[in-house]
PDB file of C-alpha atoms in Angstrom:
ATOM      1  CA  UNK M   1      18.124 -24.634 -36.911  1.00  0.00           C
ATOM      2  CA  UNK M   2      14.631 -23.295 -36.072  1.00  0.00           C
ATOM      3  CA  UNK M   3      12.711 -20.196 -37.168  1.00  0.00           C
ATOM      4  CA  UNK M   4       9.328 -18.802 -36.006  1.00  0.00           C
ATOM      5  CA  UNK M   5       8.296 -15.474 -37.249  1.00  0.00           C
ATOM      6  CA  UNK M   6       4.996 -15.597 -37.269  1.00  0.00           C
ATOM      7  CA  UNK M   7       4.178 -13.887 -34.040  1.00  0.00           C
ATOM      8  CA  UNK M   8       2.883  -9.931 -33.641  1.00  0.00           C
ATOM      9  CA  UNK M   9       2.483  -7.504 -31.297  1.00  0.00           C
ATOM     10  CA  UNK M  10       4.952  -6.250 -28.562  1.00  0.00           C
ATOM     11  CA  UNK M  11       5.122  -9.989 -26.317  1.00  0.00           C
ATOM     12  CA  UNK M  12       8.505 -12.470 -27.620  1.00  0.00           C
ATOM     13  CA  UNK M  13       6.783 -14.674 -30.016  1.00  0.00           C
ATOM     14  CA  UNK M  14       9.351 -15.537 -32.343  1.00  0.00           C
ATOM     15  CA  UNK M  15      12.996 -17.119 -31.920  1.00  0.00           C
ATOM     16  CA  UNK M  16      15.889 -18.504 -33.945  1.00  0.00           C
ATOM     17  CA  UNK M  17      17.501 -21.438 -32.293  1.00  0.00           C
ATOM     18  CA  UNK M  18      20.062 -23.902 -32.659  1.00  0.00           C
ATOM     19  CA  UNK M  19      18.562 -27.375 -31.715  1.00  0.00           C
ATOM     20  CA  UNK M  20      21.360 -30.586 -31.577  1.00  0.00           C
ATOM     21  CA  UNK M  21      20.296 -34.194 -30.248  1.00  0.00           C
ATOM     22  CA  UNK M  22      16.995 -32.947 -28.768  1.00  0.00           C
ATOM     23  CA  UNK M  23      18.583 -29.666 -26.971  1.00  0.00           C
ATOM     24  CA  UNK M  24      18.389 -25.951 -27.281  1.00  0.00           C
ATOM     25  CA  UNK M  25      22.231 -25.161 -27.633  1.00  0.00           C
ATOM     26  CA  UNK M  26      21.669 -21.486 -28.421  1.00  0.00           C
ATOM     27  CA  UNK M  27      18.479 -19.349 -29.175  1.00  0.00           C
ATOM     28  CA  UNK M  28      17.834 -15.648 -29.094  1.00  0.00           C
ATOM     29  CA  UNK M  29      13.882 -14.534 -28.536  1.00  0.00           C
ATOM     30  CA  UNK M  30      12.616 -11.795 -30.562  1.00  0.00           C
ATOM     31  CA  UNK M  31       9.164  -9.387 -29.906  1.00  0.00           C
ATOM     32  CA  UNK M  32       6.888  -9.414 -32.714  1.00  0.00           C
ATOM     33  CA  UNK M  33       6.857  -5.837 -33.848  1.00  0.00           C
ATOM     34  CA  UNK M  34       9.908  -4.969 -35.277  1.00  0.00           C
ATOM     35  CA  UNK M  35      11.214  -8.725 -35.826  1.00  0.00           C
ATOM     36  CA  UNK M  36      11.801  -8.676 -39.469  1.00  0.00           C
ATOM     37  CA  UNK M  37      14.619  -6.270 -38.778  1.00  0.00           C
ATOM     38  CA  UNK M  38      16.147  -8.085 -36.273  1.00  0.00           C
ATOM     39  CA  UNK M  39      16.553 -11.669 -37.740  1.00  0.00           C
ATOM     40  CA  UNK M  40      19.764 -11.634 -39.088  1.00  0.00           C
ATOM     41  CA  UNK M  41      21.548  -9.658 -36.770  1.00  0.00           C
ATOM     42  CA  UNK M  42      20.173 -12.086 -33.990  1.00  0.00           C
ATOM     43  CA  UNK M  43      21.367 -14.706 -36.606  1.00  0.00           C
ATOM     44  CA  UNK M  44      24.664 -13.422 -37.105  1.00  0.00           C
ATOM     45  CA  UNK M  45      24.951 -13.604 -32.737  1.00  0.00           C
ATOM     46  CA  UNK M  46      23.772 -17.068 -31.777  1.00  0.00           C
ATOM     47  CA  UNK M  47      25.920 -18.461 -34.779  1.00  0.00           C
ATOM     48  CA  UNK M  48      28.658 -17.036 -32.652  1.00  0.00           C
ATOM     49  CA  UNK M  49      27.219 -17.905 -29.338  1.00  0.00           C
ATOM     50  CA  UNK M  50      26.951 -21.610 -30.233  1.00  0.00           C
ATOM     51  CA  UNK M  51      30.047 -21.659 -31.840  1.00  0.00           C
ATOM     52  CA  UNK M  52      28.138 -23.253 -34.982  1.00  0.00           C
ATOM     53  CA  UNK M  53      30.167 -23.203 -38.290  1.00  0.00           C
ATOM     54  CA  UNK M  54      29.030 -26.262 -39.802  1.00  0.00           C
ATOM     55  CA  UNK M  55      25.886 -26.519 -41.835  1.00  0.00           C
ATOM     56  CA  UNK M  56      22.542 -27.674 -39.736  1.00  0.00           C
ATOM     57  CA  UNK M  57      20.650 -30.917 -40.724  1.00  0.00           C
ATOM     58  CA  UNK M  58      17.800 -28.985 -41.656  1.00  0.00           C
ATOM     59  CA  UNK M  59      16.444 -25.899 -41.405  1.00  0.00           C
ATOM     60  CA  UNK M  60      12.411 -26.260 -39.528  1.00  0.00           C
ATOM     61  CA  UNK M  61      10.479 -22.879 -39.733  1.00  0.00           C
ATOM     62  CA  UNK M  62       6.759 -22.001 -39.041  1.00  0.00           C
ATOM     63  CA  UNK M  63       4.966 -20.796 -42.520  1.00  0.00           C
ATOM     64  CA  UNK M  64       2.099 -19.336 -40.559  1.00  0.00           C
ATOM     65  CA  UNK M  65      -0.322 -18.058 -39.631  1.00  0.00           C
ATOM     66  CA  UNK M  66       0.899 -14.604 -38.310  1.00  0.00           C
ATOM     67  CA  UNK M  67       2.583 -11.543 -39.398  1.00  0.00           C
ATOM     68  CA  UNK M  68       3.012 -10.946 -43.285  1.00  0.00           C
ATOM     69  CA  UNK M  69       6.621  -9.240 -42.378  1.00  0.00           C
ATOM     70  CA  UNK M  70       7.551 -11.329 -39.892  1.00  0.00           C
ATOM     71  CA  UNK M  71       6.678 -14.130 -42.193  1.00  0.00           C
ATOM     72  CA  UNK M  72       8.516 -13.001 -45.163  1.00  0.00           C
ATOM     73  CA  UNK M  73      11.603 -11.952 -43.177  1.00  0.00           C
ATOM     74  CA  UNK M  74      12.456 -15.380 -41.225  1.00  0.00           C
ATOM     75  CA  UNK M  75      11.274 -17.661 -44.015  1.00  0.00           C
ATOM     76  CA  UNK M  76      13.545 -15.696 -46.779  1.00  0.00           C
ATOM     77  CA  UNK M  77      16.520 -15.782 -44.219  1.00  0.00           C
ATOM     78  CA  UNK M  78      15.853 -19.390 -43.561  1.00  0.00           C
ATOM     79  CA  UNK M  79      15.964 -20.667 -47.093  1.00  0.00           C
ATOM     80  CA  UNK M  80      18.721 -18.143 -48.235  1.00  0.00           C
ATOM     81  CA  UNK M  81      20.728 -20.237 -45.573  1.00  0.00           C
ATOM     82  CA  UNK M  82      19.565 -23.586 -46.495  1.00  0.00           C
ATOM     83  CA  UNK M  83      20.367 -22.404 -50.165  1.00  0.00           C
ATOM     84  CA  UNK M  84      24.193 -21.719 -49.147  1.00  0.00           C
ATOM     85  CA  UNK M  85      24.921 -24.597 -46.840  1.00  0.00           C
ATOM     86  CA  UNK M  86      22.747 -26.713 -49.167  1.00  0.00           C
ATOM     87  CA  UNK M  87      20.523 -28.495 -46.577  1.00  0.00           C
ATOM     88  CA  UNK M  88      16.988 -28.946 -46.641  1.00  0.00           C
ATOM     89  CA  UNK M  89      14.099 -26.827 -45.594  1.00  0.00           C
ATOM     90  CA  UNK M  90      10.704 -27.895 -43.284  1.00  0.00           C
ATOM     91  CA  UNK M  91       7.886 -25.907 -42.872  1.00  0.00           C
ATOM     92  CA  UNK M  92       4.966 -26.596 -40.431  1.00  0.00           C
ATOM     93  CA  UNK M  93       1.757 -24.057 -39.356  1.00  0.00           C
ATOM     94  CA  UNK M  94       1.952 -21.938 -35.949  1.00  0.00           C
ATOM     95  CA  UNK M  95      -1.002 -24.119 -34.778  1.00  0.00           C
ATOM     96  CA  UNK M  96       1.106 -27.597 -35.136  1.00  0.00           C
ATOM     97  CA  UNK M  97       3.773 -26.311 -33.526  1.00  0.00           C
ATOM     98  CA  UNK M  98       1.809 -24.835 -30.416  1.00  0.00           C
ATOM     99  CA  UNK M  99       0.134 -28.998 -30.455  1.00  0.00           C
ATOM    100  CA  UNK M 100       3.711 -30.103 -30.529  1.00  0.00           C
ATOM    101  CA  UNK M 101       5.363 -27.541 -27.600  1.00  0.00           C
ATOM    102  CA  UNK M 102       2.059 -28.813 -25.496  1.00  0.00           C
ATOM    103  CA  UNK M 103       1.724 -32.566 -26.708  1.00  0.00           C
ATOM    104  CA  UNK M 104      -1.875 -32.074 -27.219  1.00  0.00           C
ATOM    105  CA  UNK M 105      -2.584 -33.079 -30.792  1.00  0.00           C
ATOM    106  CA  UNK M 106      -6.557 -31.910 -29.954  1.00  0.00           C
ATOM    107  CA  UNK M 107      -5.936 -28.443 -29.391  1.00  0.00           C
ATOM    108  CA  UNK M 108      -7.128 -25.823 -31.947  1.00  0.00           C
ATOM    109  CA  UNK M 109      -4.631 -22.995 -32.319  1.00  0.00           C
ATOM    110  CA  UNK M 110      -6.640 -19.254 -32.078  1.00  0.00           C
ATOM    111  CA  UNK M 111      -4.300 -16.507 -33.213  1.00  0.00           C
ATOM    112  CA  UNK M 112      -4.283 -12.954 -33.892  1.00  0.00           C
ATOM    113  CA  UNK M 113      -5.293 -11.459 -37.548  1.00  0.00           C
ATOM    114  CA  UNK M 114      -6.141  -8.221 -38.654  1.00  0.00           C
ATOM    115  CA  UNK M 115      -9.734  -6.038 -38.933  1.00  0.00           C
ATOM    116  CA  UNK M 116     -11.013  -7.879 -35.758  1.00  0.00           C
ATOM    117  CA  UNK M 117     -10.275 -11.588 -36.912  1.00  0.00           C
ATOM    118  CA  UNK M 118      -8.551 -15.126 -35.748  1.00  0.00           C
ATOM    119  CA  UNK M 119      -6.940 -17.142 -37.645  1.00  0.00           C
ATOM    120  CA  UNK M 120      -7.667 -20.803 -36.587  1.00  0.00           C
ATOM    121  CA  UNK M 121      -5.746 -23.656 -36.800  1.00  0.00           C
ATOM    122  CA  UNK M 122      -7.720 -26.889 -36.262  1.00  0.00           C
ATOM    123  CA  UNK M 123      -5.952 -30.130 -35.794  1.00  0.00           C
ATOM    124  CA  UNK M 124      -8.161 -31.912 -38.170  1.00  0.00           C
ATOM    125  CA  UNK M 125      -8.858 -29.436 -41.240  1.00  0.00           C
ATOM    126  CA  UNK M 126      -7.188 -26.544 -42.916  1.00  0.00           C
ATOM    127  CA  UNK M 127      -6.255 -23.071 -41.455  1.00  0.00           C
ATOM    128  CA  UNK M 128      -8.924 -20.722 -42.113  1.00  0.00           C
ATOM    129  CA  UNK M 129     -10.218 -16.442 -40.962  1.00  0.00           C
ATOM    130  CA  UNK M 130     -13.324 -15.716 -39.275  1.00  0.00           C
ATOM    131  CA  UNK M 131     -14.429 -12.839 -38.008  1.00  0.00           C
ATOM    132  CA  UNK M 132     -13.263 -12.778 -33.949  1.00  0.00           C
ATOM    133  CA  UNK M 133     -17.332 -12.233 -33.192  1.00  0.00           C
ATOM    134  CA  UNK M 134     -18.542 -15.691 -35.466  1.00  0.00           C
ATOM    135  CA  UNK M 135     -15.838 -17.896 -34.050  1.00  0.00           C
ATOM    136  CA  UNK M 136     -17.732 -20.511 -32.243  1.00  0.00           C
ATOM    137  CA  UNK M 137     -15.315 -22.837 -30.352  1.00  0.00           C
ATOM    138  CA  UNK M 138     -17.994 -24.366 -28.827  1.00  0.00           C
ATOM    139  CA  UNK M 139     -17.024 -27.687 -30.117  1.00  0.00           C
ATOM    140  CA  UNK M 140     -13.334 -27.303 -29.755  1.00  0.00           C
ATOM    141  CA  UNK M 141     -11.926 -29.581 -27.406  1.00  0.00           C
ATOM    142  CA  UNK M 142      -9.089 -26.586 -26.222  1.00  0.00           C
ATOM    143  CA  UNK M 143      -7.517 -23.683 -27.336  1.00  0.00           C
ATOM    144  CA  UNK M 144      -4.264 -21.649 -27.351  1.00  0.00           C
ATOM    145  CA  UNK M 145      -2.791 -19.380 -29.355  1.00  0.00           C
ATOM    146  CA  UNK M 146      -2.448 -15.637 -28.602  1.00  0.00           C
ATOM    147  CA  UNK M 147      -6.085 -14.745 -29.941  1.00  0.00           C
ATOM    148  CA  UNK M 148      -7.251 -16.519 -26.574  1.00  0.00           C
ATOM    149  CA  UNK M 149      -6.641 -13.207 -24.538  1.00  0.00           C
ATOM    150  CA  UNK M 150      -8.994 -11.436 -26.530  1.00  0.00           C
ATOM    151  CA  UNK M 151     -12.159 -12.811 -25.057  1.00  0.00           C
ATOM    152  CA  UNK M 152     -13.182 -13.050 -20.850  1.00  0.00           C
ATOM    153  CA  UNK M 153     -14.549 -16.582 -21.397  1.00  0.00           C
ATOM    154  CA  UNK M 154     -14.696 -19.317 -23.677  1.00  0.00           C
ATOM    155  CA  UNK M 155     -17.003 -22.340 -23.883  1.00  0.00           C
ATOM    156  CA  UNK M 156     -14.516 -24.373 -24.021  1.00  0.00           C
ATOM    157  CA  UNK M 157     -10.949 -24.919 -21.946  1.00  0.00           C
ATOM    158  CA  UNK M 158      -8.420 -22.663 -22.715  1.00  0.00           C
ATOM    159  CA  UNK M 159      -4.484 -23.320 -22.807  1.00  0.00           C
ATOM    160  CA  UNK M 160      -2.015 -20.156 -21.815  1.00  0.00           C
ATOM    161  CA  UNK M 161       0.284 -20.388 -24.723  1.00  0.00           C
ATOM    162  CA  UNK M 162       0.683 -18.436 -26.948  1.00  0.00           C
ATOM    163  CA  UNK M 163       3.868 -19.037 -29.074  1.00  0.00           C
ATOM    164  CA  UNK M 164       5.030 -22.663 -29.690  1.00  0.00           C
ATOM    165  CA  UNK M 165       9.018 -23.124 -28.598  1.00  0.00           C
ATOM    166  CA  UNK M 166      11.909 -24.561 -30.367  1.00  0.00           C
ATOM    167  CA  UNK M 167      12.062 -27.741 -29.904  1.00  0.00           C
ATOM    168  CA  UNK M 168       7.671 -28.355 -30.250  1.00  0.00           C
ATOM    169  CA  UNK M 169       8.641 -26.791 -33.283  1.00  0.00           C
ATOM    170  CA  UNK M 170      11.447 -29.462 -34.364  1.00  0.00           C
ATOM    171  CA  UNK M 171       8.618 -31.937 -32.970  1.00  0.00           C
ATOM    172  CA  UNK M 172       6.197 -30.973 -35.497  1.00  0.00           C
ATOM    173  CA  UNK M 173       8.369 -31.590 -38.628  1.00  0.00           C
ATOM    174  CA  UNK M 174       9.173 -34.808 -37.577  1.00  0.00           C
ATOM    175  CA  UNK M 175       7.263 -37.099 -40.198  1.00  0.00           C
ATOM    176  CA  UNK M 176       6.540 -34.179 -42.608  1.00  0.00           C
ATOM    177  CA  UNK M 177       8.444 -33.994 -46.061  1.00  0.00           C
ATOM    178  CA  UNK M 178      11.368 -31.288 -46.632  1.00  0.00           C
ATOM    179  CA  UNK M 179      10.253 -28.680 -49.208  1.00  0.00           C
ATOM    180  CA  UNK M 180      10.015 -25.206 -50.271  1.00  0.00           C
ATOM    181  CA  UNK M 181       9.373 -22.782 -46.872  1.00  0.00           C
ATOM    182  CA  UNK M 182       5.954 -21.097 -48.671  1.00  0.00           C
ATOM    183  CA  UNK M 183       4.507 -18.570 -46.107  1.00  0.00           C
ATOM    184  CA  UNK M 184       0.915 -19.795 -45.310  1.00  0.00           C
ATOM    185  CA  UNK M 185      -0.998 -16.146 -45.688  1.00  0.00           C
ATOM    186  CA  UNK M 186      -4.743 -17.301 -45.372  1.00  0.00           C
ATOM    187  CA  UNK M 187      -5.697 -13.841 -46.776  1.00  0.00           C
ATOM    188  CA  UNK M 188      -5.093 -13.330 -50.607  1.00  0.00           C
ATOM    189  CA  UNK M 189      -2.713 -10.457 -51.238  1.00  0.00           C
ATOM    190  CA  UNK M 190      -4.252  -7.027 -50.829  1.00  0.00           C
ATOM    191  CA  UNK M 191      -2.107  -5.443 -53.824  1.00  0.00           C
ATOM    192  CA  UNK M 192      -3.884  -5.511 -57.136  1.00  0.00           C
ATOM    193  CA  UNK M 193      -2.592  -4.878 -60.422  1.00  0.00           C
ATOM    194  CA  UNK M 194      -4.619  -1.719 -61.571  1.00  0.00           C
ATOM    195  CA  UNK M 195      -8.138  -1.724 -63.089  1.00  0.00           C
ATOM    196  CA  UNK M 196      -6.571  -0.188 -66.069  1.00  0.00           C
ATOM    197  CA  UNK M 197      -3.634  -2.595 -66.403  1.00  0.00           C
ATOM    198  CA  UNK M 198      -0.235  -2.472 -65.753  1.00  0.00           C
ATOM    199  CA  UNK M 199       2.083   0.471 -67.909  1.00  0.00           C
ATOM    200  CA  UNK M 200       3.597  -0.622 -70.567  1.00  0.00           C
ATOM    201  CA  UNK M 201       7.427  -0.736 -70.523  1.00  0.00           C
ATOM    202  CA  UNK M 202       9.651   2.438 -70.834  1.00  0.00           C
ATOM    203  CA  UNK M 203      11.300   2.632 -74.042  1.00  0.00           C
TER     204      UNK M 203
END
């Protein structure tokens, strides 16, 4: 079973699909705005498309980069179902599963953040926010990634993808150890605990 939803905006970025022996038996496609809402109803659907009662092999689901919502929604689903059925989790960035859906392990995923930022994902260091004007990718060997469409022209080649699909997202677990599904934010929370400290408890 696969989850991505990390994607934004209006396009279908995100999906839940069933994957068996290397095929796409059932998936439903979801927009970005407005996912969280829609994951487990779409759930609830393709379990009944596929006709899947049995518990998955594992449950493979993209931590992020991408929307804090979208995020939170699809990765609580996803381990509230690997809870029940007692199966084990994966988790893997947006950018690794954009190299995996392309087979280019060179390409540097450029994605969407807030205030006028990318998030980048390289393929050889960690996932990091710059501002959308500092970005150099001058040295980048490609890119992909829905933050591509914000600029006319890059110095360096450019990749139309924009969302990684199911199975480049099974691809990308391969090899990489089951674990907790954390949500890879890049930006520390924006909610602080008060300057004055928290109230104390009613009595």
């Amino acid at each position: 079973m696969v989850f991505n939803g990390a994607g934004a905006g209006t396009g279908t970025t995100n999906l839940i699909a069933l994957v068996e022996d290397g095929h796409v038996v059932a998936e439903k496609l979801l927009t970005g705005r407005g996912a969280s809402e829609h994951f487990a109803p779409a759930l609830k659907s393709l379990l009944e498309e596929g006709k899947w009662a049995e518990a998955p092999d594992a449950i493979v689901a993209v931590i992020g980069p991408g929307s804090f919502t979208g995020l939170r929604a699809s990765l609580s689903l996803a381990a509230g179902l690997a809870a029940g059925w007692n199966c084990p989790t994966v988790g893997v960035t947006l950018g690794a599963a954009i190299r995996a859906t392309l087979g280019r392990p060179d390409v540097t995923c450029v994605s969407l953040a807030r205030r006028g930022r990318f998030f980048v994902d390289p393929s050889d260091g960690p996932v990091f926010a710059i501002s959308a004007d500092d970005l150099d990718a001058v040295t980048f060997s490609a890119i992909a990634g829905d933050g591509v469409q914000e600029r006319s022209s890059w110095p360096c080649p450019t990749i139309d993808c924009v969302a990684p699909d199911a199975l480049g997202i099974v691809r990308a677990a391969e090899g990489q150890p089951a674990g907790p599904l954390s949500p890879l934010y890049v930006d520390p929370p924006e909610a602080k605990p008060p300057a004055a400290g928290l109230r104390p408890l009613p009595q």
